[in-house]
Short mmCIF file of C-alpha atoms in Angstrom, two decimals:
data_model
loop_
_atom_site.label_atom_id
_atom_site.label_comp_id
_atom_site.label_asym_id
_atom_site.label_seq_id
_atom_site.Cartn_x
_atom_site.Cartn_y
_atom_site.Cartn_z
CA MET A 1 -0.05 -0.01 0.09
CA SER A 2 1.57 3.24 -1.06
CA LEU A 3 1.79 6.22 1.53
CA THR A 4 -0.16 9.37 0.58
CA ILE A 5 -0.92 12.82 2.08
CA PRO A 6 -4.37 12.90 3.45
CA GLN A 7 -6.76 15.21 1.60
CA SER A 8 -7.34 16.85 4.79
CA GLU A 9 -3.80 18.28 4.76
CA PHE A 10 -4.32 19.63 1.49
CA ALA A 11 -7.36 21.62 2.63
CA GLU A 12 -5.39 22.95 5.44
CA ARG A 13 -2.66 24.45 3.24
CA ARG A 14 -5.35 25.77 0.99
CA ALA A 15 -6.97 27.39 4.08
CA ARG A 16 -3.81 29.06 5.46
CA LEU A 17 -3.49 30.36 1.91
CA LEU A 18 -6.80 31.95 2.14
CA LYS A 19 -6.38 33.33 5.44
CA ARG A 20 -3.21 35.10 4.41
CA LEU A 21 -4.88 36.42 1.32
CA ALA A 22 -7.74 37.76 3.73
CA ALA A 23 -5.27 39.26 6.05
CA GLU A 24 -4.09 41.57 3.12
CA THR A 25 -4.69 45.20 3.31
CA HIS A 26 -6.33 45.40 0.14
CA SER A 27 -8.54 42.57 -1.61
CA ALA A 28 -6.46 39.62 -3.36
CA ILE A 29 -6.92 36.52 -5.03
CA ALA A 30 -4.35 33.59 -5.94
CA ILE A 31 -4.02 31.94 -9.12
CA VAL A 32 -1.93 28.68 -9.23
CA PRO A 33 -1.85 26.79 -12.65
CA SER A 34 -0.85 23.09 -12.94
CA ALA A 35 2.02 21.76 -15.26
CA GLU A 36 1.27 21.02 -18.80
CA LEU A 37 2.52 18.37 -21.06
CA THR A 38 5.65 19.09 -23.01
CA THR A 39 6.42 17.68 -26.40
CA ARG A 40 9.15 15.38 -26.73
CA SER A 41 9.11 14.98 -30.30
CA ARG A 42 6.37 15.32 -32.89
CA ASP A 43 3.01 14.02 -31.29
CA THR A 44 4.71 12.31 -28.25
CA GLU A 45 5.24 13.77 -24.87
CA PHE A 46 7.63 13.52 -21.96
CA PRO A 47 6.14 11.81 -18.89
CA PHE A 48 4.10 14.43 -17.20
CA ARG A 49 5.47 15.74 -13.97
CA GLN A 50 3.10 17.97 -11.84
CA ASP A 51 3.98 21.69 -10.76
CA SER A 52 5.13 21.24 -7.33
CA ASP A 53 3.43 24.16 -5.73
CA PHE A 54 -0.13 23.29 -7.67
CA PHE A 55 0.51 19.68 -6.17
CA TYR A 56 1.29 21.02 -2.60
CA LEU A 57 -2.12 22.71 -2.69
CA THR A 58 -4.07 20.12 -4.45
CA GLY A 59 -2.63 16.59 -4.47
CA PHE A 60 -3.90 16.71 -7.94
CA ASN A 61 -1.61 15.06 -10.72
CA GLU A 62 -3.45 15.99 -13.99
CA PRO A 63 -2.31 18.48 -16.72
CA GLY A 64 -4.48 21.38 -17.74
CA ALA A 65 -5.90 22.78 -14.50
CA VAL A 66 -5.99 25.86 -12.50
CA LEU A 67 -6.62 26.33 -8.83
CA VAL A 68 -8.16 29.73 -7.84
CA LEU A 69 -8.42 30.98 -4.41
CA ALA A 70 -10.74 33.92 -3.84
CA PRO A 71 -11.40 34.68 -0.19
CA ASP A 72 -14.21 37.02 -0.80
CA SER A 73 -16.24 34.50 -3.11
CA GLU A 74 -19.18 32.47 -1.99
CA MET A 75 -17.02 29.56 -3.45
CA PRO A 76 -13.33 30.47 -2.31
CA VAL A 77 -11.57 27.24 -3.55
CA GLN A 78 -12.22 26.65 -7.19
CA LEU A 79 -10.71 24.17 -9.46
CA TYR A 80 -10.76 24.27 -13.20
CA CYS A 81 -9.76 21.02 -14.90
CA GLN A 82 -10.23 18.80 -17.98
CA PRO A 83 -13.68 17.31 -18.30
CA SER A 84 -14.30 13.78 -18.76
CA ASP A 85 -13.95 12.92 -22.31
CA PRO A 86 -14.36 9.27 -23.04
CA HIS A 87 -12.88 9.55 -26.48
CA GLN A 88 -9.73 11.19 -25.47
CA GLU A 89 -9.32 9.17 -22.32
CA VAL A 90 -9.06 5.73 -24.58
CA TRP A 91 -6.09 7.42 -26.07
CA HIS A 92 -4.62 9.41 -23.18
CA GLY A 93 -5.65 7.89 -20.11
CA ARG A 94 -8.54 8.52 -17.26
CA ARG A 95 -9.32 12.05 -16.19
CA LEU A 96 -10.79 12.80 -12.64
CA GLY A 97 -13.24 15.10 -14.45
CA VAL A 98 -15.25 17.90 -13.07
CA ALA A 99 -18.08 15.85 -11.60
CA LEU A 100 -15.63 13.99 -9.25
CA ALA A 101 -13.10 16.75 -8.38
CA VAL A 102 -15.34 18.19 -5.49
CA ALA A 103 -15.49 15.08 -3.51
CA GLU A 104 -12.21 13.70 -4.52
CA LEU A 105 -10.17 16.97 -3.97
CA GLY A 106 -12.01 18.71 -1.30
CA VAL A 107 -12.44 21.90 -3.23
CA ASP A 108 -15.64 24.01 -3.06
CA VAL A 109 -16.51 24.08 -6.82
CA ALA A 110 -15.00 22.52 -9.98
CA HIS A 111 -15.58 23.81 -13.58
CA ALA A 112 -13.95 22.65 -17.06
CA ILE A 113 -10.88 24.33 -18.05
CA ASP A 114 -12.35 25.99 -20.95
CA GLU A 115 -14.78 28.07 -18.83
CA LEU A 116 -11.88 29.49 -16.74
CA ASP A 117 -11.92 32.94 -18.31
CA ASP A 118 -15.72 33.27 -18.20
CA HIS A 119 -15.46 32.80 -14.29
CA LEU A 120 -12.02 34.47 -13.72
CA LEU A 121 -13.36 37.88 -15.00
CA PRO A 122 -15.94 38.58 -12.39
CA LEU A 123 -13.25 37.12 -9.59
CA LEU A 124 -10.80 39.89 -10.88
CA ASP A 125 -13.34 42.64 -10.99
CA GLY A 126 -12.78 44.86 -7.99
CA VAL A 127 -9.80 42.96 -6.58
CA HIS A 128 -6.67 44.99 -5.79
CA THR A 129 -4.07 42.20 -5.93
CA VAL A 130 -3.53 39.18 -8.09
CA LEU A 131 -0.82 36.66 -6.51
CA ILE A 132 0.65 34.47 -9.15
CA ASP A 133 4.05 32.98 -9.48
CA HIS A 134 5.97 35.43 -11.49
CA GLU A 135 7.94 32.66 -13.27
CA LYS A 136 4.80 31.51 -15.22
CA THR A 137 5.14 34.41 -17.41
CA GLU A 138 2.53 33.39 -19.91
CA TRP A 139 -0.23 32.87 -17.14
CA LEU A 140 0.71 36.26 -15.75
CA ALA A 141 0.33 37.84 -19.15
CA HIS A 142 -2.96 35.94 -19.51
CA VAL A 143 -4.36 37.42 -16.42
CA GLN A 144 -3.24 40.82 -17.43
CA ASP A 145 -5.00 40.64 -20.60
CA LEU A 146 -8.03 39.77 -18.97
CA SER A 147 -7.47 42.47 -16.64
CA ALA A 148 -7.19 44.76 -19.64
CA GLU A 149 -10.84 43.79 -20.77
CA LEU A 150 -12.23 45.10 -17.29
CA ARG A 151 -10.51 48.39 -17.98
CA GLN A 152 -11.92 48.69 -21.58
CA SER A 153 -15.32 47.41 -20.39
CA LYS A 154 -18.24 49.99 -20.94
CA LYS A 155 -20.04 48.43 -17.85
CA LYS A 156 -19.99 50.95 -15.08
CA GLY A 157 -18.19 50.10 -11.95
CA GLN A 158 -16.01 47.55 -13.24
CA GLN A 159 -12.27 47.72 -11.99
CA ALA A 160 -9.24 45.89 -13.03
CA PRO A 161 -6.71 44.73 -10.40
CA ARG A 162 -4.19 47.18 -9.53
CA ALA A 163 -1.20 44.84 -8.56
CA TYR A 164 0.41 41.61 -9.39
CA ALA A 165 2.35 40.16 -6.68
CA ASP A 166 4.42 36.98 -6.75
CA LEU A 167 2.99 33.98 -4.85
CA SER A 168 5.99 31.96 -4.67
CA PRO A 169 7.61 33.47 -1.43
CA TRP A 170 4.54 32.43 0.56
CA LEU A 171 4.27 29.04 -0.60
CA HIS A 172 8.11 28.39 -0.53
CA GLU A 173 8.36 29.35 3.00
CA TRP A 174 5.82 27.16 4.12
CA ARG A 175 7.28 24.10 1.93
CA LEU A 176 10.61 24.37 3.81
CA GLN A 177 8.97 22.55 6.96
CA LYS A 178 7.57 19.12 6.06
CA SER A 179 4.59 17.69 8.07
CA PRO A 180 4.61 14.40 9.51
CA ALA A 181 2.93 12.98 6.39
CA GLU A 182 5.63 14.49 4.31
CA LEU A 183 8.22 12.98 6.23
CA ASP A 184 6.89 9.46 6.18
CA ILE A 185 6.82 9.79 2.18
CA MET A 186 10.28 11.12 2.07
CA ARG A 187 11.50 8.26 4.41
CA GLU A 188 9.81 5.77 1.87
CA ALA A 189 11.77 7.62 -0.90
CA ALA A 190 14.89 7.26 1.12
CA ARG A 191 14.27 3.52 1.59
CA ILE A 192 13.88 2.90 -2.11
CA THR A 193 17.05 4.77 -2.88
CA VAL A 194 19.03 2.97 -0.40
CA ALA A 195 18.04 -0.27 -1.74
CA ALA A 196 19.07 1.08 -5.15
CA HIS A 197 22.36 2.31 -4.21
CA LYS A 198 23.12 -1.32 -2.11
CA ARG A 199 22.03 -3.06 -5.34
CA ALA A 200 24.17 -0.84 -7.76
CA MET A 201 27.36 -1.41 -5.59
CA ARG A 202 26.93 -5.36 -5.62
CA PHE A 203 26.52 -4.79 -9.39
CA ALA A 204 29.38 -2.62 -10.41
CA ALA A 205 32.34 -4.56 -11.86
CA PRO A 206 35.34 -4.00 -14.10
CA GLY A 207 34.16 -4.35 -17.83
CA ARG A 208 30.36 -3.33 -17.08
CA TYR A 209 29.21 0.07 -18.33
CA GLU A 210 27.96 3.14 -16.35
CA TYR A 211 24.53 2.83 -18.09
CA GLN A 212 24.09 -0.67 -16.95
CA VAL A 213 24.74 0.67 -13.41
CA ALA A 214 22.12 3.33 -13.85
CA ALA A 215 19.73 0.48 -15.21
CA GLU A 216 20.05 -1.32 -11.86
CA LEU A 217 19.09 1.69 -9.97
CA HIS A 218 15.93 2.52 -12.14
CA HIS A 219 14.95 -0.92 -11.94
CA GLU A 220 14.70 -0.83 -8.13
CA PHE A 221 13.12 2.38 -8.06
CA ALA A 222 10.46 1.29 -10.36
CA PHE A 223 10.00 -2.03 -8.44
CA HIS A 224 9.24 -0.29 -5.29
CA GLY A 225 6.55 2.11 -6.75
CA ALA A 226 8.84 5.16 -7.29
CA SER A 227 7.45 6.75 -10.68
CA ALA A 228 11.02 7.85 -12.00
CA PRO A 229 14.22 9.25 -10.82
CA ALA A 230 13.83 12.71 -9.10
CA TYR A 231 16.59 13.94 -11.40
CA GLY A 232 19.08 12.77 -13.99
CA THR A 233 21.09 9.70 -12.56
CA ILE A 234 24.78 10.37 -12.38
CA CYS A 235 27.27 7.15 -12.84
CA GLY A 236 30.34 8.79 -13.31
CA SER A 237 33.56 6.57 -13.11
CA GLY A 238 37.16 7.75 -12.98
CA ASP A 239 37.47 11.13 -14.12
CA ASN A 240 33.73 11.50 -14.93
CA ALA A 241 33.23 11.90 -11.35
CA CYS A 242 34.83 15.22 -11.49
CA ILE A 243 31.85 16.56 -13.60
CA LEU A 244 29.15 17.41 -11.29
CA HIS A 245 26.21 16.73 -13.15
CA TYR A 246 27.84 14.04 -15.64
CA THR A 247 24.51 12.20 -16.94
CA GLU A 248 26.00 10.72 -20.06
CA ASN A 249 26.53 7.32 -18.35
CA GLN A 250 28.25 5.75 -21.40
CA ASP A 251 31.74 4.75 -20.14
CA GLN A 252 32.98 1.26 -19.37
CA LEU A 253 34.00 0.72 -15.90
CA ARG A 254 37.65 0.15 -15.37
CA ASP A 255 39.54 -1.73 -12.94
CA GLY A 256 41.22 0.48 -10.26
CA ASP A 257 38.79 3.39 -10.82
CA LEU A 258 36.44 4.96 -8.53
CA LEU A 259 32.66 5.00 -9.41
CA LEU A 260 30.47 8.20 -8.24
CA ILE A 261 26.88 7.32 -8.09
CA ASP A 262 24.49 10.29 -7.35
CA ALA A 263 20.62 8.96 -7.64
CA GLY A 264 17.63 9.34 -6.11
CA ALA A 265 13.91 8.02 -6.46
CA GLU A 266 10.84 10.27 -6.62
CA TYR A 267 7.92 8.75 -4.72
CA GLN A 268 4.47 10.27 -4.44
CA GLY A 269 6.15 13.67 -5.77
CA TYR A 270 8.84 13.64 -3.24
CA ALA A 271 12.52 13.32 -3.84
CA ALA A 272 15.63 11.40 -2.47
CA ASP A 273 19.18 12.35 -3.17
CA ILE A 274 22.01 10.04 -2.15
CA THR A 275 25.66 10.08 -3.41
CA ARG A 276 28.18 7.04 -2.81
CA THR A 277 31.82 6.67 -4.01
CA PHE A 278 33.27 3.18 -4.25
CA PRO A 279 35.92 1.28 -6.00
CA VAL A 280 34.83 -0.46 -9.14
CA ASN A 281 36.55 -3.45 -8.15
CA GLY A 282 35.37 -3.52 -4.46
CA LYS A 283 38.80 -2.63 -2.80
CA PHE A 284 39.97 0.95 -2.35
CA SER A 285 43.79 1.46 -3.15
CA ALA A 286 45.79 3.48 -0.54
CA THR A 287 45.51 6.84 -2.09
CA GLN A 288 41.64 6.44 -2.72
CA ARG A 289 41.29 5.44 0.82
CA GLN A 290 43.15 8.42 2.10
CA LEU A 291 41.19 10.76 0.19
CA TYR A 292 38.09 9.11 0.66
CA GLU A 293 38.48 9.32 4.39
CA VAL A 294 39.06 13.29 4.41
CA VAL A 295 35.45 13.62 2.61
CA LEU A 296 33.78 11.12 5.20
CA ARG A 297 35.37 13.08 8.02
CA ALA A 298 34.04 16.49 6.60
CA GLN A 299 30.54 14.80 6.46
CA GLU A 300 30.79 13.78 9.81
CA ALA A 301 31.97 17.23 10.99
CA ALA A 302 29.17 18.81 9.35
CA PHE A 303 26.58 16.36 10.90
CA ALA A 304 27.84 17.32 14.37
CA THR A 305 26.58 21.05 13.75
CA LEU A 306 22.83 19.98 12.77
CA LYS A 307 20.39 21.06 15.33
CA PRO A 308 17.38 23.68 15.57
CA GLY A 309 18.97 27.14 15.61
CA SER A 310 21.91 26.15 13.73
CA HIS A 311 22.46 26.90 9.85
CA LEU A 312 23.47 25.45 6.74
CA PRO A 313 26.65 27.84 6.49
CA ARG A 314 27.86 26.68 9.87
CA ALA A 315 27.73 23.20 8.70
CA GLN A 316 29.68 24.14 5.37
CA GLN A 317 32.39 25.66 7.47
CA ALA A 318 32.82 22.58 9.65
CA ALA A 319 33.00 20.53 6.39
CA ALA A 320 35.33 22.93 4.61
CA LYS A 321 37.83 23.04 7.56
CA GLU A 322 38.10 19.15 7.76
CA ILE A 323 38.63 18.93 3.86
CA THR A 324 41.21 21.93 4.19
CA LYS A 325 43.06 20.13 6.99
CA GLY A 326 42.81 16.73 4.88
CA LEU A 327 44.40 18.37 1.71
CA VAL A 328 47.15 20.01 3.84
CA GLU A 329 48.03 16.54 5.35
CA LEU A 330 48.03 14.81 1.97
CA GLY A 331 50.17 17.42 0.47
CA ILE A 332 47.67 18.63 -2.30
CA LEU A 333 47.64 22.16 -0.65
CA GLN A 334 50.83 23.61 0.72
CA GLY A 335 51.14 25.75 3.81
CA GLU A 336 48.77 26.36 6.78
CA VAL A 337 45.28 25.37 7.29
CA THR A 338 44.27 28.70 8.63
CA ALA A 339 45.50 30.50 5.73
CA HIS A 340 43.94 28.32 3.19
CA MET A 341 40.77 28.68 5.25
CA GLU A 342 41.01 32.61 5.12
CA GLN A 343 41.69 32.40 1.58
CA GLY A 344 39.09 29.77 0.45
CA SER A 345 41.91 27.38 -1.12
CA TYR A 346 39.78 24.45 -0.66
CA ARG A 347 37.13 25.87 -3.05
CA ARG A 348 39.32 24.62 -6.12
CA PHE A 349 38.62 21.14 -4.83
CA PHE A 350 35.47 21.36 -2.99
CA ILE A 351 33.58 23.12 -5.60
CA HIS A 352 30.04 23.05 -4.73
CA GLY A 353 27.90 23.82 -1.65
CA LEU A 354 27.57 21.37 1.23
CA GLY A 355 24.00 20.78 0.70
CA HIS A 356 20.48 22.11 -0.36
CA TRP A 357 16.91 21.53 0.94
CA LEU A 358 14.87 18.58 -0.20
CA GLY A 359 11.36 18.00 -0.85
CA LEU A 360 8.96 18.19 -3.79
CA ASP A 361 11.92 19.40 -5.85
CA VAL A 362 15.30 17.70 -5.41
CA HIS A 363 16.60 21.24 -4.97
CA ASP A 364 13.78 22.29 -2.99
CA VAL A 365 12.45 25.78 -2.23
CA GLY A 366 13.13 27.82 0.61
CA ASP A 367 15.51 30.73 1.50
CA TYR A 368 19.14 30.13 2.68
CA GLN A 369 18.99 33.75 4.03
CA LYS A 370 16.90 37.02 3.88
CA GLY A 371 19.35 39.72 3.73
CA GLU A 372 22.23 39.28 6.12
CA GLN A 373 19.85 36.90 8.24
CA LEU A 374 20.60 33.18 7.89
CA THR A 375 17.88 30.66 7.85
CA ALA A 376 17.99 28.88 11.15
CA LEU A 377 17.21 25.25 10.96
CA LYS A 378 13.91 23.91 12.59
CA PRO A 379 12.30 20.48 13.09
CA GLY A 380 10.78 19.26 9.95
CA MET A 381 13.22 20.85 7.51
CA VAL A 382 15.01 18.32 4.99
CA LEU A 383 18.37 18.83 3.64
CA THR A 384 21.23 17.07 1.95
CA VAL A 385 24.85 16.85 3.35
CA GLU A 386 27.28 16.36 0.57
CA PRO A 387 30.82 17.36 0.86
CA GLY A 388 33.20 16.49 -1.95
CA ILE A 389 36.73 16.70 -3.36
CA TYR A 390 37.42 16.70 -7.10
CA ILE A 391 40.82 16.57 -8.52
CA PRO A 392 40.55 16.37 -12.42
CA ALA A 393 43.12 14.56 -14.53
CA ASP A 394 44.55 17.63 -15.85
CA ALA A 395 45.54 19.16 -12.47
CA ASP A 396 49.18 19.36 -13.52
CA ASP A 397 50.28 21.03 -10.20
CA VAL A 398 48.83 18.30 -8.18
CA GLU A 399 50.70 14.77 -7.55
CA ASP A 400 49.73 12.50 -10.23
CA LYS A 401 48.47 9.67 -7.91
CA TRP A 402 45.50 12.08 -6.73
CA ARG A 403 44.72 13.00 -10.27
CA GLY A 404 41.32 11.91 -11.90
CA MET A 405 39.57 11.22 -8.61
CA GLY A 406 36.12 12.71 -7.74
CA ILE A 407 34.64 11.57 -4.43
CA ARG A 408 31.28 12.95 -3.02
CA ILE A 409 29.18 11.50 -0.06
CA GLU A 410 25.63 12.46 0.20
CA ASP A 411 23.12 11.77 2.92
CA ASP A 412 19.30 13.22 3.48
CA VAL A 413 18.64 14.46 6.96
CA ILE A 414 15.48 15.44 8.74
CA ILE A 415 16.26 18.11 11.34
CA THR A 416 14.65 16.99 14.71
CA GLU A 417 13.81 18.53 18.08
CA SER A 418 17.18 17.24 19.32
CA GLY A 419 19.40 17.06 16.24
CA TYR A 420 18.84 15.35 13.14
CA GLU A 421 17.78 11.79 11.61
CA ASN A 422 19.85 10.55 8.71
CA MET A 423 17.21 8.82 6.32
CA THR A 424 20.08 7.30 4.15
CA ALA A 425 22.50 5.94 6.70
CA ASP A 426 21.85 2.42 5.63
CA VAL A 427 23.82 2.60 2.39
CA PRO A 428 27.31 1.54 3.23
CA LYS A 429 29.79 4.47 3.76
CA THR A 430 32.79 3.63 5.61
CA VAL A 431 35.88 1.94 3.45
CA ALA A 432 35.36 -1.27 5.68
CA GLU A 433 31.41 -1.35 5.11
CA ILE A 434 31.61 -0.55 1.35
CA GLU A 435 34.27 -3.30 1.12
CA ALA A 436 32.41 -6.07 2.90
CA TRP A 437 29.19 -5.14 1.23
CA MET A 438 30.74 -5.46 -2.36
CA GLN A 439 32.53 -8.72 -1.65
CA THR A 440 29.56 -10.37 -0.10
CA ASN A 441 26.94 -11.86 -2.41
#
C-alpha cells in the first residue's frame, strides 16, 4: 500500500493561504496553474510531472488545470480542470473530471478548464492584487490581458486589479518545513533509494558500463513504486566523477577506478538524493582510501553542527575546515590550514555547496538567508549533506596519484527537536562497510 498525504492536509494548506489572502490590506486572489504536457518529439510527450506548488495545494496530478483561491467569493476554492471525455481518455488515460473533483479533492466548486476565463473575469473585477508565480510568464500575461478587458469594458463600476504580486515566496516558505505525512513519504523515497544504491554497489564490476549501473538503480526504483528518478542519474567512473552533473553514463568501468553514483527516487512527488563513491573492483587503493576518508570526516563534522537554531553555512564551514586539513595533510595544498581557510583555497577542490533543501523538488524551495539573516534550522526541515573533493586529470600542479578522482558522499537528513535523523544511513559508507558489502553476495 502506497503512502499518501491525506486530503485534509491539502485542505489545511489552502485554508492557510486563504487566511493569508484575507489578511492583506487590500482584496486579493491567488491563481495557481498546473504543469502542462511537454512535447518530446512530434506527437509524443515527456512523462508528465506536476508543478510542485500546484501539487502542494491540491494533490491533483493532471495537466491542464488551475486552482483559484478567492477569499471574498461564496466559493473560495475553485478548481478548473479537464472534463471527462471518453474518446480522449481511450487514447491518453483516465481523467478525474469535473463531476468528481469536489468530492475527491475537497474543493468548493469545479468547472471545465475551458470555462476559466468566464469565471475569472468577475473574480478579478474589484480585486486589488492578484498573486501568481511570476516565473509563469504566460499565465501572468494572460491574467493581465483579462484585466485589460475589465479596464476597457463599457460597464460602469468594473475595476481591474491594480497589482500583481509573486505568490512563490509564501508557498516556498511554508514548503520548507515538512509535515509528519510528508516526512513519512520522504522516508519511503529514501528507503527505496537506499535499496537501489546497495544493489548498484554489488552490481558494479570492471567491464560493465555506467548505463548498466544506472539501469540497476532505475529497476529498483520502479519495482518499489517510485514513478521515476527525481533527477538525472549520475554514474561517473574515473575522471567522469569530476563532472558534477555528469549524466551521459556511457563509459566502461575500469579496474582500479572509483565510481561515483548520485541518484534518487521520486516517490509520491517527493525526492531522495544519495551519493556514494566506491571502487569498481570492490577494494580501495591506499590513495583512494586516504582521499575518501577526508571527505567522510568532512561529512561527520557537518553532521555534528546540525540541530535546531543552527544553519547550513555553519555546517559548510565545519566540512570545509576538515577538507582543508585533509588536503594539507596529503600535500595537495601546501602551507597552513588557517591561511587556506581564510583564502578559501579549498574551493578549488570542494567546488559546490555542502547541501540543499530537499522535498517536492530535489533542489527544493526555501531561502537560505534573507538579507543578512541566515535561515535557522527548524524541526521538519529536510536537507542534503554532501561534501566532496574533485581533482581532475589535468590538474598538473597536483601529484599524479591524486589526479582523476572525484569523491562525494551525500545523505538526506531531517532536522529533529534534538538534532537530526539520517534517512539514508543504511547505504554502506565507511571504507570497511563498502568493501564488505561489495565482496558479499
